[in-house]
Tab-separated table of C-alpha atoms and ligand atoms in Angstrom:
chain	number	residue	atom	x	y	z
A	1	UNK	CA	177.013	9.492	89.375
A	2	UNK	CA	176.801	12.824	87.622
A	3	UNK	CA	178.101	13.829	84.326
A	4	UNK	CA	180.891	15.982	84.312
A	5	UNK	CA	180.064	19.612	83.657
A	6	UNK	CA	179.328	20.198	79.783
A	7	UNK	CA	177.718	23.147	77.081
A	8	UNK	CA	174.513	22.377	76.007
A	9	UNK	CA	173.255	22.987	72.648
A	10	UNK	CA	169.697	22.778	70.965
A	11	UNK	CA	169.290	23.167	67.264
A	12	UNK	CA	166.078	23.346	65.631
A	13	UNK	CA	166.934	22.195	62.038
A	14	UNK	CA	169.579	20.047	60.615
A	15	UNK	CA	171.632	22.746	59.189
A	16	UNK	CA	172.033	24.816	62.129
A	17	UNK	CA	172.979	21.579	63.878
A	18	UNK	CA	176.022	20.577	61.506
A	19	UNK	CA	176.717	24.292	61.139
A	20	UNK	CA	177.152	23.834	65.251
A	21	UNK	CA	179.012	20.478	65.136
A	22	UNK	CA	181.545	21.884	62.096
A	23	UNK	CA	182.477	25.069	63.741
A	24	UNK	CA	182.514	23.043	67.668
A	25	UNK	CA	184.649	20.152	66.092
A	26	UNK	CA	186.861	22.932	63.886
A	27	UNK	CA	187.820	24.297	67.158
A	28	UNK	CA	188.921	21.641	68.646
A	29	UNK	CA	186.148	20.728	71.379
A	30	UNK	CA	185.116	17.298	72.160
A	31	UNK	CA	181.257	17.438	70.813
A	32	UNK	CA	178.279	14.586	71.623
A	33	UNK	CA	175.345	14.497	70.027
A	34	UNK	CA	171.799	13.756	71.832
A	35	UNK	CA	169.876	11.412	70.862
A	36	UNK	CA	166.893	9.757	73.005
A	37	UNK	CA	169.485	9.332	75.775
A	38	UNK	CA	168.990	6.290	76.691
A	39	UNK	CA	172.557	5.071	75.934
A	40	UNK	CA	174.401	8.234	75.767
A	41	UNK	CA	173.708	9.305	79.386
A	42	UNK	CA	174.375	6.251	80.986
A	43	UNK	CA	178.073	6.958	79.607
A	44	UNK	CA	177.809	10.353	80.973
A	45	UNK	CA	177.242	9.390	83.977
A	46	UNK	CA	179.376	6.466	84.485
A	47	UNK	CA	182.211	9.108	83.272
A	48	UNK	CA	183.252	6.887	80.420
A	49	UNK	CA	183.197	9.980	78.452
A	50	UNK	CA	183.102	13.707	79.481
A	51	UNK	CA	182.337	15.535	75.789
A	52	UNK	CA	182.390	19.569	76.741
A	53	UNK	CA	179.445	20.104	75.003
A	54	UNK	CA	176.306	18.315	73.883
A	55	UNK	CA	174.534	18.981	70.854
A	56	UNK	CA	170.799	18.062	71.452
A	57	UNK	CA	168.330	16.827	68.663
A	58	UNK	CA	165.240	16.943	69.873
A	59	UNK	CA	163.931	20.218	69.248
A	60	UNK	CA	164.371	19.694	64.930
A	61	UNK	CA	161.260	18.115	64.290
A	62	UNK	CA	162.668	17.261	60.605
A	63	UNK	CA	164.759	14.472	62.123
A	64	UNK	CA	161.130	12.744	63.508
A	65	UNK	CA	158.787	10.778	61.378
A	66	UNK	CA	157.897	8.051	58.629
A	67	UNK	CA	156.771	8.566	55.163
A	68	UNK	CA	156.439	6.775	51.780
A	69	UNK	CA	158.552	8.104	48.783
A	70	UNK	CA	157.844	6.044	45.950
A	71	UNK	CA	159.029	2.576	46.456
A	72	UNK	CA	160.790	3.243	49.701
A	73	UNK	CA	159.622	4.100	53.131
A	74	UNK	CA	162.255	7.001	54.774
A	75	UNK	CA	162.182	6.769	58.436
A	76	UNK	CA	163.922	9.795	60.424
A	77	UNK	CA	166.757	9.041	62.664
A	78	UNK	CA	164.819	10.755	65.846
A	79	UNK	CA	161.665	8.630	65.078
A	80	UNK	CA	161.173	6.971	68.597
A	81	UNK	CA	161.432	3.343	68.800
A	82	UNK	CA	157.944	3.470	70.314
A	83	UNK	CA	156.513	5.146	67.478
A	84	UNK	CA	158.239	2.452	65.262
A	85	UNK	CA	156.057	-0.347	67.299
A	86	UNK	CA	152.973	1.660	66.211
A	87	UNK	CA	153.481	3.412	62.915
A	88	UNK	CA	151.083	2.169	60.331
A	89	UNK	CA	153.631	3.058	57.286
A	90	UNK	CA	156.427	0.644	59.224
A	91	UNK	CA	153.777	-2.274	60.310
A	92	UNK	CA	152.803	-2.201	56.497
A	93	UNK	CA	155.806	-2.109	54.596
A	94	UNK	CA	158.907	-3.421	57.089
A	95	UNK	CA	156.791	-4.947	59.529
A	96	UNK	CA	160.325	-7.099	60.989
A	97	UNK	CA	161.656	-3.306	61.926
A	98	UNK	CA	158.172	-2.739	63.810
A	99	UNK	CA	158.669	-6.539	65.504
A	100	UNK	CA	162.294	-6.436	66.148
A	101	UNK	CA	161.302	-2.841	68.386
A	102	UNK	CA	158.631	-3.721	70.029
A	103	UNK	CA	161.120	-5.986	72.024
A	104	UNK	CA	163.221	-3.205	73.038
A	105	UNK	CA	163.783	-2.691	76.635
A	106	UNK	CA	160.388	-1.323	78.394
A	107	UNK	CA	158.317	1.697	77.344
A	108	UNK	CA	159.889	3.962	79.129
A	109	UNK	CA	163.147	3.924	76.590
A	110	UNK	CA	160.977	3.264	73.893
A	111	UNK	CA	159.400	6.542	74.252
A	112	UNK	CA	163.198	8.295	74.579
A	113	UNK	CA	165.242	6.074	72.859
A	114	UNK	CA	165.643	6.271	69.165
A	115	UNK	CA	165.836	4.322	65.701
A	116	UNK	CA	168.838	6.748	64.241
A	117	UNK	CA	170.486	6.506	68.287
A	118	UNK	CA	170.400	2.875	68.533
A	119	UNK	CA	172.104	2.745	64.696
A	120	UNK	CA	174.448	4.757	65.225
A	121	UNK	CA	175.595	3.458	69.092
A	122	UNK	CA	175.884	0.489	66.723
A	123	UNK	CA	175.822	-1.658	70.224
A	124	UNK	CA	176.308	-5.456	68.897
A	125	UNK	CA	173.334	-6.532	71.190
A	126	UNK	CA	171.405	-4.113	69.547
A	127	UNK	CA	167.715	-5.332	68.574
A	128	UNK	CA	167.542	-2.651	66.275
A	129	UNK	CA	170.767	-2.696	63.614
A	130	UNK	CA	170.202	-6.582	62.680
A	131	UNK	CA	166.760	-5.924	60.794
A	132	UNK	CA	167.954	-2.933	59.243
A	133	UNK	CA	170.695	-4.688	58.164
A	134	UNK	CA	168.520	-7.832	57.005
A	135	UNK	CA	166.012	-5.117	55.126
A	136	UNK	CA	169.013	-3.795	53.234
A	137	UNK	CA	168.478	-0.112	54.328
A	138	UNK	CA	170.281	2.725	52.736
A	139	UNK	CA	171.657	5.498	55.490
A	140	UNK	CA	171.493	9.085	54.801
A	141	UNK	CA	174.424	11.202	56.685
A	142	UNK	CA	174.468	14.679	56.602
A	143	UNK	CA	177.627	16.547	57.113
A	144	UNK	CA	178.384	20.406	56.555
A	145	UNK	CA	179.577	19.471	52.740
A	146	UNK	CA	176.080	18.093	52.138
A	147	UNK	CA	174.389	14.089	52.392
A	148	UNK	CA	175.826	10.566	51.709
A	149	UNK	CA	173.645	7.493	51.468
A	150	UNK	CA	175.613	4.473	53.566
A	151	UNK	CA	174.425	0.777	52.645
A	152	UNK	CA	173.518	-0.992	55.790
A	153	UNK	CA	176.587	-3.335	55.018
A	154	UNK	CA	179.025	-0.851	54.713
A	155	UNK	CA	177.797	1.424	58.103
A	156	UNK	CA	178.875	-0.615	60.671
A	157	UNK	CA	182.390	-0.884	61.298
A	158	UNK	CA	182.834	-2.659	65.022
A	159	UNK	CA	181.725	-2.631	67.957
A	160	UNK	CA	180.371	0.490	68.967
A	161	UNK	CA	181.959	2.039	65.956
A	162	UNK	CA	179.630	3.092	62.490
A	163	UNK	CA	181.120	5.207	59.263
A	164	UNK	CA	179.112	8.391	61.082
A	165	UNK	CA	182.263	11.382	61.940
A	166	UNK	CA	181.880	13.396	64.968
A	167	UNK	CA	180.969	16.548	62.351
A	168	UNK	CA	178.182	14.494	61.029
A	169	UNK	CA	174.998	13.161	61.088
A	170	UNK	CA	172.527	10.126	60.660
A	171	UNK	CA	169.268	11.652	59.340
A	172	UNK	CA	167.241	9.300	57.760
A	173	UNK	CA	167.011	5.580	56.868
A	174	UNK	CA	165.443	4.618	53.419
A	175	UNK	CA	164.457	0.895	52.965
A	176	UNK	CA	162.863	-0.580	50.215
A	177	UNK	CA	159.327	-1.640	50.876
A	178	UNK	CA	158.669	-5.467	52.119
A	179	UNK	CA	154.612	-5.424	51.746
A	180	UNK	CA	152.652	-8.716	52.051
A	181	UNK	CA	156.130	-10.146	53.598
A	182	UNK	CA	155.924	-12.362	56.845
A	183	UNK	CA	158.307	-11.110	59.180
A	184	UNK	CA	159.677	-12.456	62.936
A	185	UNK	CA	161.899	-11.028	65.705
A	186	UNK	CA	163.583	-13.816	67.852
A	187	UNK	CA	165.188	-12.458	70.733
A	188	UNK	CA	167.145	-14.793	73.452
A	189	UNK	CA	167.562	-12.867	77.185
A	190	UNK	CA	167.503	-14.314	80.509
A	191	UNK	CA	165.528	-11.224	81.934
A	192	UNK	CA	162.560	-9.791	79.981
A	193	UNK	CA	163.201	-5.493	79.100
A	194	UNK	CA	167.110	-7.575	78.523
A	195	UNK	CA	169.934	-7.518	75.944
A	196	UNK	CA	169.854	-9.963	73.606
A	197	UNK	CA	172.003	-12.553	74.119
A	198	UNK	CA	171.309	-14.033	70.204
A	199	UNK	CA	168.853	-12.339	68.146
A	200	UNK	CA	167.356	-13.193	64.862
A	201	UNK	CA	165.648	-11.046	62.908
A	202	UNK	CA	164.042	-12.708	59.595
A	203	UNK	CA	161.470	-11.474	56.491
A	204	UNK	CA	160.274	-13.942	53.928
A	205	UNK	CA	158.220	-14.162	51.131
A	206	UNK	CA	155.956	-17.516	50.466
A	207	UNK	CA	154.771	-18.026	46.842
A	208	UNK	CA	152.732	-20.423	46.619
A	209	UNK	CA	154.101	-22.359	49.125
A	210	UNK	CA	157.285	-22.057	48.329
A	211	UNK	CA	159.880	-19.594	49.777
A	212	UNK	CA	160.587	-17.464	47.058
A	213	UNK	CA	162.510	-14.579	48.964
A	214	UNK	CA	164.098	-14.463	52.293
A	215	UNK	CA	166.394	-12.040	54.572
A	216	UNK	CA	167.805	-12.931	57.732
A	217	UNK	CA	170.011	-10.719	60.041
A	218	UNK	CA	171.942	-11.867	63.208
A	219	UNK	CA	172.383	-9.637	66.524
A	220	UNK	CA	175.283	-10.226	68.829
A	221	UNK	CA	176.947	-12.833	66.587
A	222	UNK	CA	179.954	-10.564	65.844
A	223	UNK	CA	181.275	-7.279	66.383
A	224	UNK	CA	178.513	-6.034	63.754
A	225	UNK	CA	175.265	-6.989	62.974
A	226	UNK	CA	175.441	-9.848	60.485
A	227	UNK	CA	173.384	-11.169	57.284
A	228	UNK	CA	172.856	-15.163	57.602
A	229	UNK	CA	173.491	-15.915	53.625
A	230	UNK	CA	174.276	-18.906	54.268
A	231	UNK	CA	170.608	-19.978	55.207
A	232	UNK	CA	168.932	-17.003	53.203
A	233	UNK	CA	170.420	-19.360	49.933
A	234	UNK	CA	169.362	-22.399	51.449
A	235	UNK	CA	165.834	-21.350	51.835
A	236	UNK	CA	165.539	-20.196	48.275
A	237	UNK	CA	162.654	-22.436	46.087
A	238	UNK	CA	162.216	-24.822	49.266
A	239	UNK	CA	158.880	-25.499	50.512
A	240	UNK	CA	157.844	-23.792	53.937
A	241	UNK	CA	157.837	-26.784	55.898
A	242	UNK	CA	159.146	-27.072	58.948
A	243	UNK	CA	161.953	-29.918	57.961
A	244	UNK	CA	163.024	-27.647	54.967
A	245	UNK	CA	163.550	-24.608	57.380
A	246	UNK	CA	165.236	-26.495	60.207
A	247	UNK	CA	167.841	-27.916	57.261
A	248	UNK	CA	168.550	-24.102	55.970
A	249	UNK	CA	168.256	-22.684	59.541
A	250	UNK	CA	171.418	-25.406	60.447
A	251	UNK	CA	173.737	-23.054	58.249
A	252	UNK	CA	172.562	-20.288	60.766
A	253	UNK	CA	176.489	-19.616	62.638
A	254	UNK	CA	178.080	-19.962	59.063
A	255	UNK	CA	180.879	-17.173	58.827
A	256	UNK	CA	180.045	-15.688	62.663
A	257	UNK	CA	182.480	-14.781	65.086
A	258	UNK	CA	180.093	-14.846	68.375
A	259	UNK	CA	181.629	-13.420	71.981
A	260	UNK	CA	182.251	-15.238	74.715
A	261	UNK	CA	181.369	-13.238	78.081
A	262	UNK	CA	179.518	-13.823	81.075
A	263	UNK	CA	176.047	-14.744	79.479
A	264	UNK	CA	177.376	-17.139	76.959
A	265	UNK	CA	179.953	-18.584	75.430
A	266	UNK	CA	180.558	-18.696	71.402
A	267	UNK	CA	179.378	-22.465	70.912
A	268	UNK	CA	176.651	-21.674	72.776
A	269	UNK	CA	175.761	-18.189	70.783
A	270	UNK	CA	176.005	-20.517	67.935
A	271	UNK	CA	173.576	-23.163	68.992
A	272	UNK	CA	170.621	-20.003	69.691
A	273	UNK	CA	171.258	-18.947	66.212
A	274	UNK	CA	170.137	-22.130	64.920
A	275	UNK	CA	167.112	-22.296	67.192
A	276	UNK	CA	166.238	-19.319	66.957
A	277	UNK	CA	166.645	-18.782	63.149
A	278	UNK	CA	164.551	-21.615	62.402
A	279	UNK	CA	162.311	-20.211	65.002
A	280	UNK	CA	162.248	-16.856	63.620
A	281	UNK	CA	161.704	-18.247	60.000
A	282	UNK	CA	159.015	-20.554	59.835
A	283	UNK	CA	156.859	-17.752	62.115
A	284	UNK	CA	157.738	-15.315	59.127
A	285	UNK	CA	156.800	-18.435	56.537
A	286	UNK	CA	153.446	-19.004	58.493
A	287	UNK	CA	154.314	-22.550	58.761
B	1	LIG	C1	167.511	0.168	80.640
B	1	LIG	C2	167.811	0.110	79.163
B	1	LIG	C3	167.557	-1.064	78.478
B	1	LIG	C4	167.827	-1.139	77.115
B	1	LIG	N1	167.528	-2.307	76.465
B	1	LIG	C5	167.712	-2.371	75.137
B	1	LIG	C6	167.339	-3.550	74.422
B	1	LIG	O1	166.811	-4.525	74.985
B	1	LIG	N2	167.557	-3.572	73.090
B	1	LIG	C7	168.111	-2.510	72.419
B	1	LIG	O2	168.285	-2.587	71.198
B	1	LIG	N3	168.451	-1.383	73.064
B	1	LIG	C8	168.258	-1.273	74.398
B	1	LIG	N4	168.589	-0.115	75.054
B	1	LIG	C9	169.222	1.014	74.299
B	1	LIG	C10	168.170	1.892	73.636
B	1	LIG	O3	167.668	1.221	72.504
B	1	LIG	C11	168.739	3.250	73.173
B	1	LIG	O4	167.624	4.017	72.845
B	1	LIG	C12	169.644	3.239	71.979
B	1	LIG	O5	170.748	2.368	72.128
B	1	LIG	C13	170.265	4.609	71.733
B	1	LIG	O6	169.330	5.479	71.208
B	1	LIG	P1	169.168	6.938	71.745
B	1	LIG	O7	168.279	7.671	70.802
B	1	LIG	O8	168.745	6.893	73.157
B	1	LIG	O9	170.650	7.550	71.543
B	1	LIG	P2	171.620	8.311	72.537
B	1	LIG	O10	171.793	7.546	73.794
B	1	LIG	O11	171.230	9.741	72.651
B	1	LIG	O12	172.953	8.269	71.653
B	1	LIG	C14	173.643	7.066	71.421
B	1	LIG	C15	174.845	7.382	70.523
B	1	LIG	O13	174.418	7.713	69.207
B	1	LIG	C16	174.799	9.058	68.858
B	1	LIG	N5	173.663	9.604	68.113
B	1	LIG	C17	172.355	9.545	68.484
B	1	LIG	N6	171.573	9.998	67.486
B	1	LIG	C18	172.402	10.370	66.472
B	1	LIG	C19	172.193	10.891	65.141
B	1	LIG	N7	170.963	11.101	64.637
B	1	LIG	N8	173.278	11.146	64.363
B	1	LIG	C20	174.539	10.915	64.842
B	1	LIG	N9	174.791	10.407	66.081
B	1	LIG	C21	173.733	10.127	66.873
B	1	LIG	C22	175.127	9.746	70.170
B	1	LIG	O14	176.074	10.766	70.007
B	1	LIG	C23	175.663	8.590	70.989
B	1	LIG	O15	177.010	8.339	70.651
B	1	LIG	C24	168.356	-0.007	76.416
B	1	LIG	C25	168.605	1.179	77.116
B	1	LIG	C26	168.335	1.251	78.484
B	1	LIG	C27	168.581	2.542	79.201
C-alpha cells in the first residue's frame, strides 16, 4: 500500500531537528521521526499510522558514529546496524552489541536500519534492546530544554513503548567498556533474516577459570527486554564448566512473563531461554 500523504522534513543538526519537532508538536500536528526506515515505513504503509509530517534524520551526520570517551564507548543513535557488525571500537569494547547485530535481518536493513531506531521502536523481538540492556547502557535524549541520560532499565516501558516524547530525541548510547570480555548472541527463529522467537544475549568475564563477572539479557521474554539476575548470581565464583553453567542457566525464565502467539507458547519461550542461555554462556565463557 502507500502511505498516506505527509510533510517531509530534513534537518541537518540536532538542534534544528528538536527546534522542528517543538514548534510541529506545539502546534498540534501529528510528527514521526525517520530513522533507517525499516520499521517505520512498513507502518506507513500498512496505514497503521498516518503522522502529517515526517521529520527525517539522515542528513545530521552528528547522530552517526562510534567513539571512545574515557571509559565509555558513545555510539550515535543513526549509527547503522551494519556498521555496528564492523566497527572496530564496538568489536573491541561491547563485542555482544556487535554479535547480537550481526544477526539482524539481512544486509539490506542492516545498511538502513538503525541502533537508536531499533531502541527506540523498542519491538520486544528486538535483537538489538536485550544487549543494551544486558551492557547496562546509559541513553542520552535530547529535547528542546536540553539532554537527559535514561538507564537502559528505566527506557523501556512496554511493548513498543520507551520514555522517548514525540518532542524528543534518542541521540546517543554510552556503555561502559567490556574489553577482554567473551560475549554470545543466541537467537531462536524458524526462518533465517527472522524475529527472534527467544533471544539471549550474554557477556562474561573468566578469571582464572572462574566466572568472575557476568550479564545476561533476554529478548521476547516480556513486554521489555529483560536482565536474567537470576542466573547472572548463580554464575558468580563458579567454575566455567559446562555442568556449572547448565545449573545457573536453569534459573534462565525466573521472573519472565513470555507471550503466547502463533510461534510459541510461554512454556515453550521458557524452555529456549534455558537452552539457549546456557548456550549463549558457556560460548561467552570459552568453555
Ligand atoms: C524485513 C525486516 C526484517 C527485520 N528483522 C529484524 C530482526 O531480525 N531483528 C531485529 O532486531 N530487527 C529486525 N528488523 C527491524 C530493523 O532492525 C529496524 O531497523 C529497526 O527496528 C528500526 O530501526 P530504524 O532505524 O529503521 O527506525 P525507523 O523504522 O525509522 O523508526 C522506528 C521508530 O523509532 C523512531 N525513531 C527512530 N530513530 C529515532 C531517534 N533517533 N530518536 C527518536 N525516535 C526515533 C521512529 O519515529 C519510529 O517510531 C527487521 C526489519 C525488516 C524490514
Amino acid at each position: 500500500m502507500i502511505p498516506a500523504p505527509f510533510d517531509y522534513h530534513a534537518p541537518t543538526t540536532v538542534d534544528e531537528a528538536l527546534a522542528l519537532l517543538r514548534r510541529l508538536t506545539e502546534s498540534g500536528k501529528d510528527v514521526k521521526v525517520l530513522g533507517g526506515g525499516q520499521s517505520l515505513l512498513a507502518v506507513l504503509r500498512l496505514r497503521m499510522a498516518a503522522p502529517e509530517v515526517l521529520v527525517d534524520l539522515n542528513k545530521i551526520p552528528e547522530l552517526r558514529g562510534v567513539r571512545e570517551e574515557g571509559d565509555e564507548l558513545v555510539i550515535g543513535a543513526m549509527t547503522t546496524h551494519d556498521t555496528m557488525t564492523r566497527d572496530p571500537l564496538v568489536r573491541r569494547h561491547a563485542l555482544l552489541l556487535a554479535l547480537a547485530e550481526e544477526t539482524v535481518a539481512d544486509p539490506q536493513v542492516r545498511h538502513r536500519g538503525t541502533f537508536g531506531g531499533a531502541l527506540v521502536h523498542a519491538d520486544p523481538a528486538s535483537d538489538v534492546p536485550a544487549p543494551t540492556l544486558a551492557l547496562g547502557a546509559t541513553m542520552v535524549i535530547a529535547g528542546a530544554e536540553g539532554r537527559r541520560a535514561v538507564a537502559a532499565e528505566d527506557f523501556f516501558e512496554d511493548l513498543f513503548t520507551t520514555v522517548v516524547g514525540e518532542d524528543e530525541l534518542l541521540v546517543e548510547v554510552r556503555l561502559p567498556k567490556y574489553t577482554g570480555w567473551g560475549a554470545a548472541y543466541e537467537k531462536f527463529n524458524r526462518v533465517s533474516h527472522s524475529w527472534a522467537m527467544v533471544g539471549v544475549a550474554a557477556a562474561v568475564r573468566v578469571e582464572g577459570g572462574t566466572i568472575a563477572e557476568a550479564r545476561v539479557g533476554l529478548a521476547n521474554m516480556a513486554s521489555v527486554p529483560v536482565r536474567a539476575r537470576a542466573v547472572e548470581a548463580a554464575l558468580l565464583g563458579q567454575p566455567a564448566t559446562a555442568d556449572a553453567i547448565r545449573q545457573a542457566a536453569s534459573a534462565a525464565a525466573e521472573g519472565t512473563t513470555p507471550p503466547s502467539d502463533a510461534n510459541a507458547d510461554a512454556d515453550y519461550r521458557r524452555h529456549l531461554a534455558q537452552v539457549l542461555t546456557r548456550r549463549a554462556v558457556l560460548t561467552a565463557a570459552g568453555s
